[in-house]
Short mmCIF file of C-alpha atoms and ligand atoms in Angstrom, two decimals:
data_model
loop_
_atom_site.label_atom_id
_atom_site.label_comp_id
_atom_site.label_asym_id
_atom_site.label_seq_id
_atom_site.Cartn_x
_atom_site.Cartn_y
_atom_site.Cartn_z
CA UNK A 971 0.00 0.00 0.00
CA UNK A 972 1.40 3.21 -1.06
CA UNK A 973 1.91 6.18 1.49
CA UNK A 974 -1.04 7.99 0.37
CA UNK A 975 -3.25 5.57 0.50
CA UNK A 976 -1.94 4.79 4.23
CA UNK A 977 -3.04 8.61 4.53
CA UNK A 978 -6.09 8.63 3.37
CA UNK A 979 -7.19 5.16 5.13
CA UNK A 980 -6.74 7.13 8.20
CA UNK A 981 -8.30 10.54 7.14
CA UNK A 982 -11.07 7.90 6.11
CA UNK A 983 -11.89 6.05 9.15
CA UNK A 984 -12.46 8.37 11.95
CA UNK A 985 -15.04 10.27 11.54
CA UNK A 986 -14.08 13.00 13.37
CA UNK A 987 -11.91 13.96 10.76
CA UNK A 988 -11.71 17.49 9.46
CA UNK A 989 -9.00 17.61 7.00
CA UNK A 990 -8.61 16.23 3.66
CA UNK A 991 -5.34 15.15 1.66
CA UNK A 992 -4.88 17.22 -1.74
CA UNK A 993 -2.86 16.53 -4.20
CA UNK A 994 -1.31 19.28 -6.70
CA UNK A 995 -0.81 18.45 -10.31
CA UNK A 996 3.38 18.70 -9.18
CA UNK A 997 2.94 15.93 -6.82
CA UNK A 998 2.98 17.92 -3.52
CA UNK A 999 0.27 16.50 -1.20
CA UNK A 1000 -0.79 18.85 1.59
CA UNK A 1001 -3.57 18.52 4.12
CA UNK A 1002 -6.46 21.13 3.87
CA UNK A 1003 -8.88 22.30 6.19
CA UNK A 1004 -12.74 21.47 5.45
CA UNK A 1005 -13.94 24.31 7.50
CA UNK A 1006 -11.49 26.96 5.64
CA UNK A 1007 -12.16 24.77 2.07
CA UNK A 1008 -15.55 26.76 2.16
CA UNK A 1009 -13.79 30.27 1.82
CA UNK A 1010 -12.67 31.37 -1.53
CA UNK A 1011 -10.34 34.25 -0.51
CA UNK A 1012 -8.68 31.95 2.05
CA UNK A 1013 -5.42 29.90 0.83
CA UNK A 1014 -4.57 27.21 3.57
CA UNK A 1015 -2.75 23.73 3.76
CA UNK A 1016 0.04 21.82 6.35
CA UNK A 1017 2.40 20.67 4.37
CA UNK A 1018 3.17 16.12 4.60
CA UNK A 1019 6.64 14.54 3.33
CA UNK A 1020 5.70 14.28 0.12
CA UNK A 1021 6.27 16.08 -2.86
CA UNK A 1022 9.62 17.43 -2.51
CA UNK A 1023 12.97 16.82 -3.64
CA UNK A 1024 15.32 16.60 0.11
CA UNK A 1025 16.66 13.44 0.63
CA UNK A 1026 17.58 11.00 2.86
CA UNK A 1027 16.50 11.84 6.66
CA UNK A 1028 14.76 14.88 5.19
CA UNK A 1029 12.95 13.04 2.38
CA UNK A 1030 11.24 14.34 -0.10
CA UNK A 1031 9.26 17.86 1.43
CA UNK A 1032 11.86 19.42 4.23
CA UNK A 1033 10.50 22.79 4.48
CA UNK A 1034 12.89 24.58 7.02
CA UNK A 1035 16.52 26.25 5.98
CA UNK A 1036 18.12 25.67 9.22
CA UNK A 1037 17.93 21.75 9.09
CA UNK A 1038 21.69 21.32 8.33
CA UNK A 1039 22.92 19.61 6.18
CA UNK A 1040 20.19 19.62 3.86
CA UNK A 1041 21.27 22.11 1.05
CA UNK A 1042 19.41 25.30 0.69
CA UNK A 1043 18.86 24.94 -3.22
CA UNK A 1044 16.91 21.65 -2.40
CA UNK A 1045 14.46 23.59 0.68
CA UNK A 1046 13.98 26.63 -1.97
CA UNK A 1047 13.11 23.66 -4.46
CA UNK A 1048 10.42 22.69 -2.16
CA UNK A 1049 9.22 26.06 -1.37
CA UNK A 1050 8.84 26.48 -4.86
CA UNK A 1051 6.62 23.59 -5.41
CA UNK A 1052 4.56 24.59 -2.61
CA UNK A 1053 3.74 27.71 -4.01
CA UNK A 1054 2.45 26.03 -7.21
CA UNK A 1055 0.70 23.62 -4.60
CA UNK A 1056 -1.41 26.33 -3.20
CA UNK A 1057 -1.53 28.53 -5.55
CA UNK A 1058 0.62 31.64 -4.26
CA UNK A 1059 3.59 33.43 -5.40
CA UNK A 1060 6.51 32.35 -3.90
CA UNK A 1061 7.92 36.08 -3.07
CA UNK A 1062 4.39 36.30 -0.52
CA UNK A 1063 5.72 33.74 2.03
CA UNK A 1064 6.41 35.65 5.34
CA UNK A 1065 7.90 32.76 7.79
CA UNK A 1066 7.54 32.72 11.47
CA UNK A 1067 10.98 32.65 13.99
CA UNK A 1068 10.16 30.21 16.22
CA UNK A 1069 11.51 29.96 20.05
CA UNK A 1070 8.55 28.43 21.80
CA UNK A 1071 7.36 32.53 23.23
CA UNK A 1072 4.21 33.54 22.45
CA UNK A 1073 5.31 36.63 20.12
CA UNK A 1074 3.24 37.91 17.52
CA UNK A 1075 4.24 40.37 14.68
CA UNK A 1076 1.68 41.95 12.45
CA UNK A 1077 2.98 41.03 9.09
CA UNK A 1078 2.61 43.34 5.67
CA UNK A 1079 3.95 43.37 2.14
CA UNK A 1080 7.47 44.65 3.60
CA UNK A 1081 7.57 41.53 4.86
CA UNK A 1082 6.86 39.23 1.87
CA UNK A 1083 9.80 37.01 1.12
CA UNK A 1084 11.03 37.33 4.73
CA UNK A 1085 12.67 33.75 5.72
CA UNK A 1086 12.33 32.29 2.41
CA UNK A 1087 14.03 34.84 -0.08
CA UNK A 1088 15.50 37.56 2.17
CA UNK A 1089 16.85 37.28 5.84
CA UNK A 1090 13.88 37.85 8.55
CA UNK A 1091 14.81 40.97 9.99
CA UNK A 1092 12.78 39.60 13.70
CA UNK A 1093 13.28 36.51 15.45
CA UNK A 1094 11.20 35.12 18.76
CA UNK A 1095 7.97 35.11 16.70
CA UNK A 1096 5.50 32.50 17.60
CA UNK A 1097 2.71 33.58 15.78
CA UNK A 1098 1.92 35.90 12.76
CA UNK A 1099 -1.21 38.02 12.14
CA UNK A 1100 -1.91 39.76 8.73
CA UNK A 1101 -5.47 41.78 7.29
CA UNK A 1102 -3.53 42.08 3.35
CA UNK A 1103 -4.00 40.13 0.57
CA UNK A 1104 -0.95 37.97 -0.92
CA UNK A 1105 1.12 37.33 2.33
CA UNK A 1106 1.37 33.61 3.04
CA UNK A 1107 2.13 33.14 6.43
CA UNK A 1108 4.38 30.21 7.42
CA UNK A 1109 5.11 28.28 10.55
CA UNK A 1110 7.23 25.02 11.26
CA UNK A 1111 5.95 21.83 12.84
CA UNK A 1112 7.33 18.40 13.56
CA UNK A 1113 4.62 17.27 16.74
CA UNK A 1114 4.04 21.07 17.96
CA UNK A 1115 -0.11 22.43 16.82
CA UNK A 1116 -0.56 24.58 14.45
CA UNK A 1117 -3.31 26.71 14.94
CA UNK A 1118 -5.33 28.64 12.00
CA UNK A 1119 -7.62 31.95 12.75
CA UNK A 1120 -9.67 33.54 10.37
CA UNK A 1121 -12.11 36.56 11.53
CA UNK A 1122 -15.02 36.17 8.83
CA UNK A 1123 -15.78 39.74 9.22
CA UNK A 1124 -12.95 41.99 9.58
CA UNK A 1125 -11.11 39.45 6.68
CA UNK A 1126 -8.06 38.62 9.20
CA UNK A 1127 -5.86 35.88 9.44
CA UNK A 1128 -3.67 34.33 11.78
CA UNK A 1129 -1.06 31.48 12.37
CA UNK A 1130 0.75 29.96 15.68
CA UNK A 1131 2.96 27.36 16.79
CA UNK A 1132 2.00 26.25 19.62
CA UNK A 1133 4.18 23.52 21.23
CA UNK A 1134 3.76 22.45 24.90
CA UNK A 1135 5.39 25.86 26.26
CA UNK A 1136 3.07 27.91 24.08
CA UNK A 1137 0.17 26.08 24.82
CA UNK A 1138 0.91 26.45 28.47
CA UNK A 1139 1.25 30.17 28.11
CA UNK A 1140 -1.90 30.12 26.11
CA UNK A 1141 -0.61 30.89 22.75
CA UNK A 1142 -4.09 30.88 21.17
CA UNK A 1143 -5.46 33.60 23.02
CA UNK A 1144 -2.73 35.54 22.78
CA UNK A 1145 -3.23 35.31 19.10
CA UNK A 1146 -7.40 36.56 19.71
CA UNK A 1147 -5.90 39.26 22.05
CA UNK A 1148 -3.68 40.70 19.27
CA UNK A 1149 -6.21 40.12 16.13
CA UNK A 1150 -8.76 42.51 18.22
CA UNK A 1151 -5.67 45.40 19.36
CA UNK A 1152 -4.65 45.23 15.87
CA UNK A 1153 -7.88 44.19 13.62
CA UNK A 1154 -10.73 44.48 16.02
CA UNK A 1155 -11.55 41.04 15.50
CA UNK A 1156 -14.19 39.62 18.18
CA UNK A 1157 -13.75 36.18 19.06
CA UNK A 1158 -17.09 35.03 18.08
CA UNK A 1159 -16.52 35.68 14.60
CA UNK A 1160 -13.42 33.81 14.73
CA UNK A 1161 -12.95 29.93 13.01
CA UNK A 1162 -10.18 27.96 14.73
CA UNK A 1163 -8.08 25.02 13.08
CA UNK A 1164 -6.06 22.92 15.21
CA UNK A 1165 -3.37 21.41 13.45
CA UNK A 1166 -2.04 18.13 12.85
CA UNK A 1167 0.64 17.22 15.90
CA UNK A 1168 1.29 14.88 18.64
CA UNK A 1169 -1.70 12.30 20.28
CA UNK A 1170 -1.94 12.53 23.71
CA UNK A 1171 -1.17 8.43 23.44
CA UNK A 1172 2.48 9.77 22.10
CA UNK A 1173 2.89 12.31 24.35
CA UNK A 1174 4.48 11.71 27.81
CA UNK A 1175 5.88 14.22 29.62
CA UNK A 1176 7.42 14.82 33.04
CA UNK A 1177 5.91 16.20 36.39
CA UNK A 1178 7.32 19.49 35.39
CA UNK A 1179 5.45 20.23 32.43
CA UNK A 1180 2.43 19.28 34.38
CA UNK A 1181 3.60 21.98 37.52
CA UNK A 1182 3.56 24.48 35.07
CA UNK A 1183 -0.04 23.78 33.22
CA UNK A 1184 -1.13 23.95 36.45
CA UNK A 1185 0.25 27.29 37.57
CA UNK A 1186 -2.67 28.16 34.65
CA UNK A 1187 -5.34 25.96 34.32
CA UNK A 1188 -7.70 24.75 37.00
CA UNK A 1189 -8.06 21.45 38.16
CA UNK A 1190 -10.71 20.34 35.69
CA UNK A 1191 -8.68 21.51 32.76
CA UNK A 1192 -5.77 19.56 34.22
CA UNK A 1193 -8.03 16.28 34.27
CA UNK A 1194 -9.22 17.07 30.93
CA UNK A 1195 -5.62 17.44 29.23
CA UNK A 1196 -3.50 14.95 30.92
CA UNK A 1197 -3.41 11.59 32.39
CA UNK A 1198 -1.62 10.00 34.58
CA UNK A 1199 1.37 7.73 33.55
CA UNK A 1200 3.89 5.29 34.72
CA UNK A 1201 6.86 6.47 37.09
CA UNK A 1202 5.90 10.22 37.91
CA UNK A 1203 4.90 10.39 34.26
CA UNK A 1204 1.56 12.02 32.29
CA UNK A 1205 0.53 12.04 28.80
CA UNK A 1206 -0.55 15.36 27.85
CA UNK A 1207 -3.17 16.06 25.26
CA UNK A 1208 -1.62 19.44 23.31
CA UNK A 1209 -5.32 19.00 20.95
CA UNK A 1210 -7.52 19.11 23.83
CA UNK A 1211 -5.49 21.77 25.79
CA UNK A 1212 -5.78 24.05 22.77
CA UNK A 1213 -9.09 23.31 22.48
CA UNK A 1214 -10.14 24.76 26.09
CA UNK A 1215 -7.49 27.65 25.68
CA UNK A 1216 -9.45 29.05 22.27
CA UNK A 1217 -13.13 28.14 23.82
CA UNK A 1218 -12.14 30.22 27.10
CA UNK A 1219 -10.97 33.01 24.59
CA UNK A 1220 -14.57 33.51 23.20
CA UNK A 1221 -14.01 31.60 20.15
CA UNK A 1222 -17.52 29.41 20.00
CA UNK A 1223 -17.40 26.03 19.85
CA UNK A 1224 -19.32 25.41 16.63
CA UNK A 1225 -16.06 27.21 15.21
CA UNK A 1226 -12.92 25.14 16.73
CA UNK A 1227 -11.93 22.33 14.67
CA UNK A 1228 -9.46 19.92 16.01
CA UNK A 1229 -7.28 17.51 13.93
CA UNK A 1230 -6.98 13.69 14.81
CA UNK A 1231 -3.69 13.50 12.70
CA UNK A 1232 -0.47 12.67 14.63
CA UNK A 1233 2.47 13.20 13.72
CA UNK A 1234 4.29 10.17 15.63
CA UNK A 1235 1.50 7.53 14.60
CA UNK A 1236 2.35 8.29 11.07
CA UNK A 1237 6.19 8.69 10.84
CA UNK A 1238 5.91 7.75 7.05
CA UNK A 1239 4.04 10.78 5.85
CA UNK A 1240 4.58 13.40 8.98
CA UNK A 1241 7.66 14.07 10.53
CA UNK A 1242 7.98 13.58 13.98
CA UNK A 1243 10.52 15.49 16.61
CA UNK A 1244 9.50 13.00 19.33
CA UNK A 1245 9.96 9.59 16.87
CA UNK A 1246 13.20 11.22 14.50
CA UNK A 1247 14.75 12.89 16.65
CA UNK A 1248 17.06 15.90 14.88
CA UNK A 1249 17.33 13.65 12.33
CA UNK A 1250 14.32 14.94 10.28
CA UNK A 1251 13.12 17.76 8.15
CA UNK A 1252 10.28 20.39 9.01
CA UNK A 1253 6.80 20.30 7.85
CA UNK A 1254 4.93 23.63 7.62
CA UNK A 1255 1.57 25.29 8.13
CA UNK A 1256 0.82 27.82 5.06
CA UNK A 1257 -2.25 30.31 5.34
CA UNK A 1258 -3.01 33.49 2.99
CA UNK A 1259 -5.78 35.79 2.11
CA UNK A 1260 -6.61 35.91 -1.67
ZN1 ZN B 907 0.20 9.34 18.13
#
């Protein structure tokens, strides 16, 4: 059985499934968002393993620069084929700087190209906001969420990695905070993704990323998100933590979608941090307005 029929067997048998697998006439095969699908002006997709041209560890779609040794012409390569993939330019991809904060820079056409064909002038940014046309935001993943916003009414977008450290600082309603400074988005007009990333049944973690969640989330929450493991251990749920972080933002339920992808269970089409170690290449999350 071929990889992408592996893929879609699970896309096809839960039925809580919200994305579906695409594939571009270049090959690339990206995951898209049913709930975004709907939106003509919105461009969105997280990015599998397949479809590029990096090899070896990072085979075939390694979409981050600073995954030495894979060469730089090969990463452009890909870049290039996801922007014939979804449909963009590949001069409008603004890229996040990633270091687990819960940063977020308004992004506008200065910015296009930033990470991808210039140097990004900004680094410690977590999340990235935009109201223009022809920016497509980027963000890396390899078990961290991704999380999508689009404001239906004020025509906002907005993208965040959030790992266990973001989602413990509440990265997703830092990103509502900053749409409404910026956009005056209001959270009920808000639609949610939740990304493909790491199942709670992959996920353990230590007593010390448990002390921290609960330094902010009550004791409910806390039997909600994790459960208890062998030796001092938990396994944390990063989907369902999200999930409560964006519902006690004001973002209604009837407009959070969560994914039931992860990224360890399927090491042949997802890379995994927590399964490949370093040895691995990045996936990406892509969103743009039209
Ligand atoms: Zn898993």
């Amino acid at each position: 059985m071929g990889k992408r029929s592996v893929l879609l067997k699970i896309l096809k048998k839960n039925d809580k499934n919200i994305l579906t697998l695409k594939r571009a006439k270049n090959g690339v095969e990206y995951l898209s968002f049913d709930a975004l699908e709907k939106y003509d002006n919105i461009v969105q997709g997280f990015s599998t393993k397949i479809g590029g041209v990096s090899t070896g560890v990072y085979a075939t779609m390694n979409l981050s620069f600073s995954r030495e040794p894979d060469n730089r012409e090969g990463v452009l390569e890909n870049y290039k084929r996801m922007a014939q993939a979804l449909g963009v330019e590949l001069e409008s991809f603004t890229l996040s700087y990633q270091e687990h904060s819960t940063n977020v820079r308004v992004v506008s056409a200065a910015d296009k190209g930033k990470g991808v064909l210039f140097e990004r002038d900004y680094r410690n940014i977590d999340g990235l906001i935009t109201n223009e046309r022809g920016i497509t935001l980027g963000a890396f993943f390899a078990d961290c969420i991704p999380l999508y916003f689009y404001d239906r009414v004020n025509n906002v977008i907005g993208l965040a990695h959030s790992g266990w450290r973001g989602t413990c600082k509440r990265m997703g309603a830092v990103m509502v905070k900053e749409m409404n400074r910026h956009f005056f988005s209001r959270a009920e007009d808000i639609i949610a993704c939740i990304g493909p990333g790491i199942c709670q049944d992959c996920y353990q973690v230590s007593t010390d990323v448990y002390e921290e969640f609960s330094k902010n989330f009550d004791k409910e929450d806390m039997d909600n998100i994790f459960r208890e493991d062998v030796d001092d251990h938990f396994r944390l749920s990063l989907w369902k933590a999200n999930e409560k972080v964006l519902k006690d933002a004001g973002i209604p339920e009837e407009n959070i979608f969560t994914s039931n992808i992860c990224t360890a269970c399927n090491k042949e089409l997802l890379y995994s941090h927590r399964v490949m170690g370093e040895k691995r290449g990045n996936m990406a999350a892509f969103m743009a307005l039209r």
